[in-house]
PDB file of C-alpha atoms in Angstrom:
ATOM      1  CA  MET A   1       0.000   0.000   0.000  1.00  0.00           C
ATOM      2  CA  ALA A   2       1.358   3.393  -0.967  1.00  0.00           C
ATOM      3  CA  ASP A   3       2.105   5.959   1.705  1.00  0.00           C
ATOM      4  CA  LEU A   4      -0.630   8.548   1.903  1.00  0.00           C
ATOM      5  CA  PRO A   5       0.411  12.208   1.846  1.00  0.00           C
ATOM      6  CA  LYS A   6       0.512  13.916   5.230  1.00  0.00           C
ATOM      7  CA  TYR A   7      -1.522  16.950   6.143  1.00  0.00           C
ATOM      8  CA  GLU A   8       0.460  20.178   6.450  1.00  0.00           C
ATOM      9  CA  TYR A   9      -0.168  20.421  10.185  1.00  0.00           C
ATOM     10  CA  VAL A  10       1.247  16.914  10.688  1.00  0.00           C
ATOM     11  CA  LYS A  11       4.342  17.824   8.630  1.00  0.00           C
ATOM     12  CA  LEU A  12       4.829  20.933  10.781  1.00  0.00           C
ATOM     13  CA  ALA A  13       4.279  19.006  14.021  1.00  0.00           C
ATOM     14  CA  ASP A  14       6.767  16.356  12.853  1.00  0.00           C
ATOM     15  CA  ALA A  15       9.340  19.059  12.011  1.00  0.00           C
ATOM     16  CA  ILE A  16       8.982  20.662  15.448  1.00  0.00           C
ATOM     17  CA  ALA A  17       9.126  17.224  17.119  1.00  0.00           C
ATOM     18  CA  ALA A  18      12.363  16.566  15.206  1.00  0.00           C
ATOM     19  CA  ASP A  19      13.790  19.863  16.522  1.00  0.00           C
ATOM     20  CA  ILE A  20      12.836  18.777  20.043  1.00  0.00           C
ATOM     21  CA  ALA A  21      14.413  15.333  19.546  1.00  0.00           C
ATOM     22  CA  SER A  22      17.644  16.835  18.188  1.00  0.00           C
ATOM     23  CA  GLY A  23      17.959  19.292  21.082  1.00  0.00           C
ATOM     24  CA  THR A  24      17.444  22.367  18.909  1.00  0.00           C
ATOM     25  CA  LEU A  25      14.408  22.993  21.131  1.00  0.00           C
ATOM     26  CA  PRO A  26      15.382  21.640  24.569  1.00  0.00           C
ATOM     27  CA  ILE A  27      12.980  21.005  27.436  1.00  0.00           C
ATOM     28  CA  GLY A  28      11.891  24.358  28.838  1.00  0.00           C
ATOM     29  CA  ALA A  29      12.404  26.213  25.552  1.00  0.00           C
ATOM     30  CA  ALA A  30       9.605  28.369  24.220  1.00  0.00           C
ATOM     31  CA  LEU A  31       8.297  27.711  20.741  1.00  0.00           C
ATOM     32  CA  PRO A  32       8.222  30.736  18.446  1.00  0.00           C
ATOM     33  CA  SER A  33       4.973  32.691  18.476  1.00  0.00           C
ATOM     34  CA  GLU A  34       2.190  31.565  16.157  1.00  0.00           C
ATOM     35  CA  ARG A  35       2.768  34.534  13.877  1.00  0.00           C
ATOM     36  CA  ALA A  36       6.507  33.847  13.773  1.00  0.00           C
ATOM     37  CA  MET A  37       5.854  30.208  12.832  1.00  0.00           C
ATOM     38  CA  VAL A  38       3.540  31.379  10.039  1.00  0.00           C
ATOM     39  CA  ASP A  39       6.430  33.425   8.625  1.00  0.00           C
ATOM     40  CA  ILE A  40       9.113  30.806   9.270  1.00  0.00           C
ATOM     41  CA  HIS A  41       7.238  27.842   7.813  1.00  0.00           C
ATOM     42  CA  GLY A  42       5.062  29.606   5.222  1.00  0.00           C
ATOM     43  CA  VAL A  43       1.797  28.088   6.439  1.00  0.00           C
ATOM     44  CA  SER A  44      -1.503  29.511   7.652  1.00  0.00           C
ATOM     45  CA  ILE A  45      -2.248  30.414  11.265  1.00  0.00           C
ATOM     46  CA  GLY A  46      -4.795  27.582  11.363  1.00  0.00           C
ATOM     47  CA  THR A  47      -2.116  25.093  10.345  1.00  0.00           C
ATOM     48  CA  VAL A  48       0.179  26.363  13.101  1.00  0.00           C
ATOM     49  CA  ARG A  49      -2.572  26.125  15.716  1.00  0.00           C
ATOM     50  CA  ARG A  50      -3.483  22.602  14.661  1.00  0.00           C
ATOM     51  CA  ALA A  51       0.182  21.560  14.700  1.00  0.00           C
ATOM     52  CA  VAL A  52       0.542  22.901  18.252  1.00  0.00           C
ATOM     53  CA  ARG A  53      -2.575  20.960  19.304  1.00  0.00           C
ATOM     54  CA  GLU A  54      -0.995  17.859  17.754  1.00  0.00           C
ATOM     55  CA  LEU A  55       2.211  18.413  19.753  1.00  0.00           C
ATOM     56  CA  VAL A  56       0.147  18.874  22.929  1.00  0.00           C
ATOM     57  CA  SER A  57      -1.648  15.597  22.213  1.00  0.00           C
ATOM     58  CA  ARG A  58       1.743  13.888  21.762  1.00  0.00           C
ATOM     59  CA  GLY A  59       2.764  15.197  25.195  1.00  0.00           C
ATOM     60  CA  LEU A  60       5.706  17.216  23.848  1.00  0.00           C
ATOM     61  CA  VAL A  61       4.578  20.775  24.596  1.00  0.00           C
ATOM     62  CA  ALA A  62       2.259  22.658  26.934  1.00  0.00           C
ATOM     63  CA  THR A  63       0.562  25.971  26.233  1.00  0.00           C
ATOM     64  CA  LEU A  64       0.246  28.519  29.012  1.00  0.00           C
ATOM     65  CA  PRO A  65      -2.383  31.196  28.309  1.00  0.00           C
ATOM     66  CA  ALA A  66      -0.817  34.608  27.661  1.00  0.00           C
ATOM     67  CA  LYS A  67       2.662  33.094  28.194  1.00  0.00           C
ATOM     68  CA  GLY A  68       3.364  30.879  25.200  1.00  0.00           C
ATOM     69  CA  THR A  69       4.025  27.270  24.319  1.00  0.00           C
ATOM     70  CA  TYR A  70       6.909  25.414  25.958  1.00  0.00           C
ATOM     71  CA  VAL A  71       8.672  22.111  25.392  1.00  0.00           C
ATOM     72  CA  ILE A  72       7.920  19.741  28.286  1.00  0.00           C
ATOM     73  CA  ALA A  73       9.294  16.409  26.986  1.00  0.00           C
ATOM     74  CA  THR A  74      11.294  14.766  24.220  1.00  0.00           C
ATOM     75  CA  PRO A  75       9.656  12.266  21.847  1.00  0.00           C
ATOM     76  CA  ALA A  76      11.403   9.430  23.697  1.00  0.00           C
ATOM     77  CA  THR A  77      10.046  10.487  27.109  1.00  0.00           C
ATOM     78  CA  ALA A  78       6.668  11.971  26.170  1.00  0.00           C
ATOM     79  CA  GLN A  79       3.562  10.683  27.901  1.00  0.00           C
ATOM     80  CA  PRO A  80       0.369  11.831  26.159  1.00  0.00           C
ATOM     81  CA  PRO A  81      -1.959  13.663  28.554  1.00  0.00           C
ATOM     82  CA  GLN A  82      -4.786  11.623  30.058  1.00  0.00           C
ATOM     83  CA  ALA A  83      -8.263  12.591  28.905  1.00  0.00           C
TER      84      ALA A  83
END
């Protein structure tokens, strides 16, 4: 079976997860702002927001209202949040 193409938000989430895994974004580091990620990655604000939600669901980042989004785990140590 052929590999299906990935949605843009999944590609962005995978790229950020790779930066976390490589140490480019260490635990405790803040992700760039949504608007900065729009400019950096050339995607829509909706794509950025969905990618961040995907990273939250993977247990890699946490968003603090009015503070930003921060790395809380690496892909190897991430525990998805309990519903």
